[in-house]
Amino acid sequence: HKKTIKVVIGLLPDEVTVASAVESKKELNQFAIVVSGLTAEQREQLDLSKHGVLVQSVDKGPASSVGIQKGDVILRIQNNVIRDVADFDKIVKELPAGQSIAVLIQRRGSPIFLALKIK
């Protein structure tokens, strides 16, 4: 019994490797998103100063319901500047449930304010 299988050989982009590494240790926060820090190269490419975290994935939850997408950069939550992932985790953990939270993101070079309701 003989079977023919077509195979395409090629390199996967680095982004896939990074995303799967982030996914494997994913623990959802109140926003139901996974974020990562930005490299100096990404900051330059996105024309960002020294703050902000990159949205790696968005699960169904508060962030997806207001339109936060993979690739957005979260710059502020309420009046708090988000410098890195540790800042993001600390601030999100302390957010009160049942309130609307002001979130400043950057998408494709444009700042956008969103009102996100924490459950």
mmCIF file with all atom_site columns, C-alpha atoms in Angstrom:
data_model
loop_
_atom_site.group_PDB
_atom_site.id
_atom_site.type_symbol
_atom_site.label_atom_id
_atom_site.label_alt_id
_atom_site.label_comp_id
_atom_site.label_asym_id
_atom_site.label_entity_id
_atom_site.label_seq_id
_atom_site.pdbx_PDB_ins_code
_atom_site.Cartn_x
_atom_site.Cartn_y
_atom_site.Cartn_z
_atom_site.occupancy
_atom_site.B_iso_or_equiv
_atom_site.pdbx_formal_charge
_atom_site.auth_seq_id
_atom_site.auth_comp_id
_atom_site.auth_asym_id
_atom_site.auth_atom_id
_atom_site.pdbx_PDB_model_num
ATOM 1   C CA . HIS A 1 1   ? 0.000   0.000  0.000  1.00 0.00 ? 1   HIS A CA 1
ATOM 2   C CA . LYS A 1 2   ? 1.619   3.215  -1.201 1.00 0.00 ? 2   LYS A CA 1
ATOM 3   C CA . LYS A 1 3   ? 0.606   6.774  -0.249 1.00 0.00 ? 3   LYS A CA 1
ATOM 4   C CA . THR A 1 4   ? 1.854   10.050 -1.748 1.00 0.00 ? 4   THR A CA 1
ATOM 5   C CA . ILE A 1 5   ? 2.081   13.089 0.535  1.00 0.00 ? 5   ILE A CA 1
ATOM 6   C CA . LYS A 1 6   ? 2.933   16.593 -0.642 1.00 0.00 ? 6   LYS A CA 1
ATOM 7   C CA . VAL A 1 7   ? 5.267   18.478 1.690  1.00 0.00 ? 7   VAL A CA 1
ATOM 8   C CA . VAL A 1 8   ? 6.288   22.127 1.603  1.00 0.00 ? 8   VAL A CA 1
ATOM 9   C CA . ILE A 1 9   ? 9.595   22.893 3.293  1.00 0.00 ? 9   ILE A CA 1
ATOM 10  C CA . GLY A 1 10  ? 10.383  26.419 4.453  1.00 0.00 ? 10  GLY A CA 1
ATOM 11  C CA . LEU A 1 11  ? 11.234  28.582 7.403  1.00 0.00 ? 11  LEU A CA 1
ATOM 12  C CA . LEU A 1 12  ? 8.603   29.851 9.792  1.00 0.00 ? 12  LEU A CA 1
ATOM 13  C CA . PRO A 1 13  ? 8.802   33.553 10.616 1.00 0.00 ? 13  PRO A CA 1
ATOM 14  C CA . ASP A 1 14  ? 10.319  34.415 14.014 1.00 0.00 ? 14  ASP A CA 1
ATOM 15  C CA . GLU A 1 15  ? 7.012   35.937 15.127 1.00 0.00 ? 15  GLU A CA 1
ATOM 16  C CA . VAL A 1 16  ? 5.422   32.480 15.268 1.00 0.00 ? 16  VAL A CA 1
ATOM 17  C CA . THR A 1 17  ? 8.139   31.273 17.646 1.00 0.00 ? 17  THR A CA 1
ATOM 18  C CA . VAL A 1 18  ? 7.723   34.299 19.921 1.00 0.00 ? 18  VAL A CA 1
ATOM 19  C CA . ALA A 1 19  ? 3.934   33.998 19.977 1.00 0.00 ? 19  ALA A CA 1
ATOM 20  C CA . SER A 1 20  ? 3.987   30.304 20.866 1.00 0.00 ? 20  SER A CA 1
ATOM 21  C CA . ALA A 1 21  ? 6.513   30.940 23.640 1.00 0.00 ? 21  ALA A CA 1
ATOM 22  C CA . VAL A 1 22  ? 4.228   33.615 25.084 1.00 0.00 ? 22  VAL A CA 1
ATOM 23  C CA . GLU A 1 23  ? 1.134   31.425 24.678 1.00 0.00 ? 23  GLU A CA 1
ATOM 24  C CA . SER A 1 24  ? 2.688   28.521 26.565 1.00 0.00 ? 24  SER A CA 1
ATOM 25  C CA . LYS A 1 25  ? 3.017   30.500 29.801 1.00 0.00 ? 25  LYS A CA 1
ATOM 26  C CA . LYS A 1 26  ? -0.209  32.435 29.329 1.00 0.00 ? 26  LYS A CA 1
ATOM 27  C CA . GLU A 1 27  ? -2.161  33.337 32.433 1.00 0.00 ? 27  GLU A CA 1
ATOM 28  C CA . LEU A 1 28  ? -5.089  35.551 31.576 1.00 0.00 ? 28  LEU A CA 1
ATOM 29  C CA . ASN A 1 29  ? -5.396  38.873 33.364 1.00 0.00 ? 29  ASN A CA 1
ATOM 30  C CA . GLN A 1 30  ? -8.574  40.941 33.824 1.00 0.00 ? 30  GLN A CA 1
ATOM 31  C CA . PHE A 1 31  ? -8.245  42.269 30.246 1.00 0.00 ? 31  PHE A CA 1
ATOM 32  C CA . ALA A 1 32  ? -8.047  38.683 28.841 1.00 0.00 ? 32  ALA A CA 1
ATOM 33  C CA . ILE A 1 33  ? -4.944  39.562 26.795 1.00 0.00 ? 33  ILE A CA 1
ATOM 34  C CA . VAL A 1 34  ? -1.279  38.574 26.628 1.00 0.00 ? 34  VAL A CA 1
ATOM 35  C CA . VAL A 1 35  ? 1.276   41.399 26.342 1.00 0.00 ? 35  VAL A CA 1
ATOM 36  C CA . SER A 1 36  ? 5.024   41.578 25.871 1.00 0.00 ? 36  SER A CA 1
ATOM 37  C CA . GLY A 1 37  ? 7.682   44.230 26.204 1.00 0.00 ? 37  GLY A CA 1
ATOM 38  C CA . LEU A 1 38  ? 8.919   46.136 23.170 1.00 0.00 ? 38  LEU A CA 1
ATOM 39  C CA . THR A 1 39  ? 12.449  45.897 21.830 1.00 0.00 ? 39  THR A CA 1
ATOM 40  C CA . ALA A 1 40  ? 14.387  49.067 20.971 1.00 0.00 ? 40  ALA A CA 1
ATOM 41  C CA . GLU A 1 41  ? 13.889  48.174 17.302 1.00 0.00 ? 41  GLU A CA 1
ATOM 42  C CA . GLN A 1 42  ? 10.101  47.828 17.715 1.00 0.00 ? 42  GLN A CA 1
ATOM 43  C CA . ARG A 1 43  ? 9.950   51.150 19.596 1.00 0.00 ? 43  ARG A CA 1
ATOM 44  C CA . GLU A 1 44  ? 11.825  52.877 16.778 1.00 0.00 ? 44  GLU A CA 1
ATOM 45  C CA . GLN A 1 45  ? 9.656   51.218 14.139 1.00 0.00 ? 45  GLN A CA 1
ATOM 46  C CA . LEU A 1 46  ? 6.443   52.236 15.966 1.00 0.00 ? 46  LEU A CA 1
ATOM 47  C CA . ASP A 1 47  ? 7.839   55.695 16.830 1.00 0.00 ? 47  ASP A CA 1
ATOM 48  C CA . LEU A 1 48  ? 7.337   55.169 20.570 1.00 0.00 ? 48  LEU A CA 1
ATOM 49  C CA . SER A 1 49  ? 9.141   56.606 23.546 1.00 0.00 ? 49  SER A CA 1
ATOM 50  C CA . LYS A 1 50  ? 10.310  54.359 26.370 1.00 0.00 ? 50  LYS A CA 1
ATOM 51  C CA . HIS A 1 51  ? 6.895   53.074 27.440 1.00 0.00 ? 51  HIS A CA 1
ATOM 52  C CA . GLY A 1 52  ? 4.121   50.775 26.287 1.00 0.00 ? 52  GLY A CA 1
ATOM 53  C CA . VAL A 1 53  ? 3.507   47.024 25.960 1.00 0.00 ? 53  VAL A CA 1
ATOM 54  C CA . LEU A 1 54  ? 2.662   45.111 22.797 1.00 0.00 ? 54  LEU A CA 1
ATOM 55  C CA . VAL A 1 55  ? -0.572  43.083 22.656 1.00 0.00 ? 55  VAL A CA 1
ATOM 56  C CA . GLN A 1 56  ? 0.421   39.534 21.589 1.00 0.00 ? 56  GLN A CA 1
ATOM 57  C CA . SER A 1 57  ? -3.013  37.878 21.742 1.00 0.00 ? 57  SER A CA 1
ATOM 58  C CA . VAL A 1 58  ? -6.568  38.771 22.705 1.00 0.00 ? 58  VAL A CA 1
ATOM 59  C CA . ASP A 1 59  ? -9.032  36.262 24.147 1.00 0.00 ? 59  ASP A CA 1
ATOM 60  C CA . LYS A 1 60  ? -12.761 36.831 24.480 1.00 0.00 ? 60  LYS A CA 1
ATOM 61  C CA . GLY A 1 61  ? -13.190 39.334 27.300 1.00 0.00 ? 61  GLY A CA 1
ATOM 62  C CA . PRO A 1 62  ? -13.160 43.034 28.194 1.00 0.00 ? 62  PRO A CA 1
ATOM 63  C CA . ALA A 1 63  ? -10.344 43.998 25.798 1.00 0.00 ? 63  ALA A CA 1
ATOM 64  C CA . SER A 1 64  ? -11.793 42.187 22.774 1.00 0.00 ? 64  SER A CA 1
ATOM 65  C CA . SER A 1 65  ? -15.232 43.690 23.430 1.00 0.00 ? 65  SER A CA 1
ATOM 66  C CA . VAL A 1 66  ? -13.848 47.238 22.938 1.00 0.00 ? 66  VAL A CA 1
ATOM 67  C CA . GLY A 1 67  ? -11.746 46.281 19.927 1.00 0.00 ? 67  GLY A CA 1
ATOM 68  C CA . ILE A 1 68  ? -8.209  45.883 21.319 1.00 0.00 ? 68  ILE A CA 1
ATOM 69  C CA . GLN A 1 69  ? -6.288  43.842 18.749 1.00 0.00 ? 69  GLN A CA 1
ATOM 70  C CA . LYS A 1 70  ? -3.052  41.897 18.453 1.00 0.00 ? 70  LYS A CA 1
ATOM 71  C CA . GLY A 1 71  ? -0.356  44.415 17.503 1.00 0.00 ? 71  GLY A CA 1
ATOM 72  C CA . ASP A 1 72  ? -1.851  47.328 19.473 1.00 0.00 ? 72  ASP A CA 1
ATOM 73  C CA . VAL A 1 73  ? 0.454   49.030 21.969 1.00 0.00 ? 73  VAL A CA 1
ATOM 74  C CA . ILE A 1 74  ? -1.014  49.855 25.386 1.00 0.00 ? 74  ILE A CA 1
ATOM 75  C CA . LEU A 1 75  ? 0.469   53.160 26.560 1.00 0.00 ? 75  LEU A CA 1
ATOM 76  C CA . ARG A 1 76  ? -1.700  54.128 29.570 1.00 0.00 ? 76  ARG A CA 1
ATOM 77  C CA . ILE A 1 77  ? -4.319  52.614 31.843 1.00 0.00 ? 77  ILE A CA 1
ATOM 78  C CA . GLN A 1 78  ? -6.284  55.275 33.738 1.00 0.00 ? 78  GLN A CA 1
ATOM 79  C CA . ASN A 1 79  ? -3.612  57.886 34.521 1.00 0.00 ? 79  ASN A CA 1
ATOM 80  C CA . ASN A 1 80  ? -0.823  55.316 34.753 1.00 0.00 ? 80  ASN A CA 1
ATOM 81  C CA . VAL A 1 81  ? 1.934   55.211 32.132 1.00 0.00 ? 81  VAL A CA 1
ATOM 82  C CA . ILE A 1 82  ? 2.684   51.584 31.225 1.00 0.00 ? 82  ILE A CA 1
ATOM 83  C CA . ARG A 1 83  ? 6.472   51.292 31.053 1.00 0.00 ? 83  ARG A CA 1
ATOM 84  C CA . ASP A 1 84  ? 6.768   47.510 30.826 1.00 0.00 ? 84  ASP A CA 1
ATOM 85  C CA . VAL A 1 85  ? 5.000   44.184 31.376 1.00 0.00 ? 85  VAL A CA 1
ATOM 86  C CA . ALA A 1 86  ? 5.548   44.368 35.160 1.00 0.00 ? 86  ALA A CA 1
ATOM 87  C CA . ASP A 1 87  ? 3.786   47.782 35.241 1.00 0.00 ? 87  ASP A CA 1
ATOM 88  C CA . PHE A 1 88  ? 0.936   46.417 33.133 1.00 0.00 ? 88  PHE A CA 1
ATOM 89  C CA . ASP A 1 89  ? 0.489   43.326 35.352 1.00 0.00 ? 89  ASP A CA 1
ATOM 90  C CA . LYS A 1 90  ? 0.586   45.358 38.585 1.00 0.00 ? 90  LYS A CA 1
ATOM 91  C CA . ILE A 1 91  ? -1.891  47.998 37.392 1.00 0.00 ? 91  ILE A CA 1
ATOM 92  C CA . VAL A 1 92  ? -4.338  45.524 35.824 1.00 0.00 ? 92  VAL A CA 1
ATOM 93  C CA . LYS A 1 93  ? -4.289  43.349 38.956 1.00 0.00 ? 93  LYS A CA 1
ATOM 94  C CA . GLU A 1 94  ? -5.297  46.353 41.101 1.00 0.00 ? 94  GLU A CA 1
ATOM 95  C CA . LEU A 1 95  ? -8.171  47.543 38.880 1.00 0.00 ? 95  LEU A CA 1
ATOM 96  C CA . PRO A 1 96  ? -11.564 47.486 40.611 1.00 0.00 ? 96  PRO A CA 1
ATOM 97  C CA . ALA A 1 97  ? -14.197 45.176 39.090 1.00 0.00 ? 97  ALA A CA 1
ATOM 98  C CA . GLY A 1 98  ? -17.352 46.691 37.640 1.00 0.00 ? 98  GLY A CA 1
ATOM 99  C CA . GLN A 1 99  ? -15.772 49.990 36.589 1.00 0.00 ? 99  GLN A CA 1
ATOM 100 C CA . SER A 1 100 ? -14.993 51.506 33.215 1.00 0.00 ? 100 SER A CA 1
ATOM 101 C CA . ILE A 1 101 ? -11.266 52.040 32.753 1.00 0.00 ? 101 ILE A CA 1
ATOM 102 C CA . ALA A 1 102 ? -9.679  54.557 30.358 1.00 0.00 ? 102 ALA A CA 1
ATOM 103 C CA . VAL A 1 103 ? -7.066  52.843 28.174 1.00 0.00 ? 103 VAL A CA 1
ATOM 104 C CA . LEU A 1 104 ? -4.789  54.677 25.727 1.00 0.00 ? 104 LEU A CA 1
ATOM 105 C CA . ILE A 1 105 ? -3.490  52.502 22.915 1.00 0.00 ? 105 ILE A CA 1
ATOM 106 C CA . GLN A 1 106 ? -1.516  53.176 19.771 1.00 0.00 ? 106 GLN A CA 1
ATOM 107 C CA . ARG A 1 107 ? -2.628  51.442 16.588 1.00 0.00 ? 107 ARG A CA 1
ATOM 108 C CA . ARG A 1 108 ? -0.757  51.944 13.318 1.00 0.00 ? 108 ARG A CA 1
ATOM 109 C CA . GLY A 1 109 ? 0.756   55.199 14.593 1.00 0.00 ? 109 GLY A CA 1
ATOM 110 C CA . SER A 1 110 ? -2.510  56.721 15.877 1.00 0.00 ? 110 SER A CA 1
ATOM 111 C CA . PRO A 1 111 ? -3.440  57.155 19.548 1.00 0.00 ? 111 PRO A CA 1
ATOM 112 C CA . ILE A 1 112 ? -6.891  55.804 20.504 1.00 0.00 ? 112 ILE A CA 1
ATOM 113 C CA . PHE A 1 113 ? -8.685  56.141 23.867 1.00 0.00 ? 113 PHE A CA 1
ATOM 114 C CA . LEU A 1 114 ? -10.964 53.241 24.808 1.00 0.00 ? 114 LEU A CA 1
ATOM 115 C CA . ALA A 1 115 ? -13.315 52.770 27.775 1.00 0.00 ? 115 ALA A CA 1
ATOM 116 C CA . LEU A 1 116 ? -12.875 49.195 28.947 1.00 0.00 ? 116 LEU A CA 1
ATOM 117 C CA . LYS A 1 117 ? -15.265 47.705 31.507 1.00 0.00 ? 117 LYS A CA 1
ATOM 118 C CA . ILE A 1 118 ? -13.660 45.345 34.013 1.00 0.00 ? 118 ILE A CA 1
ATOM 119 C CA . LYS A 1 119 ? -15.876 42.435 35.073 1.00 0.00 ? 119 LYS A CA 1
#
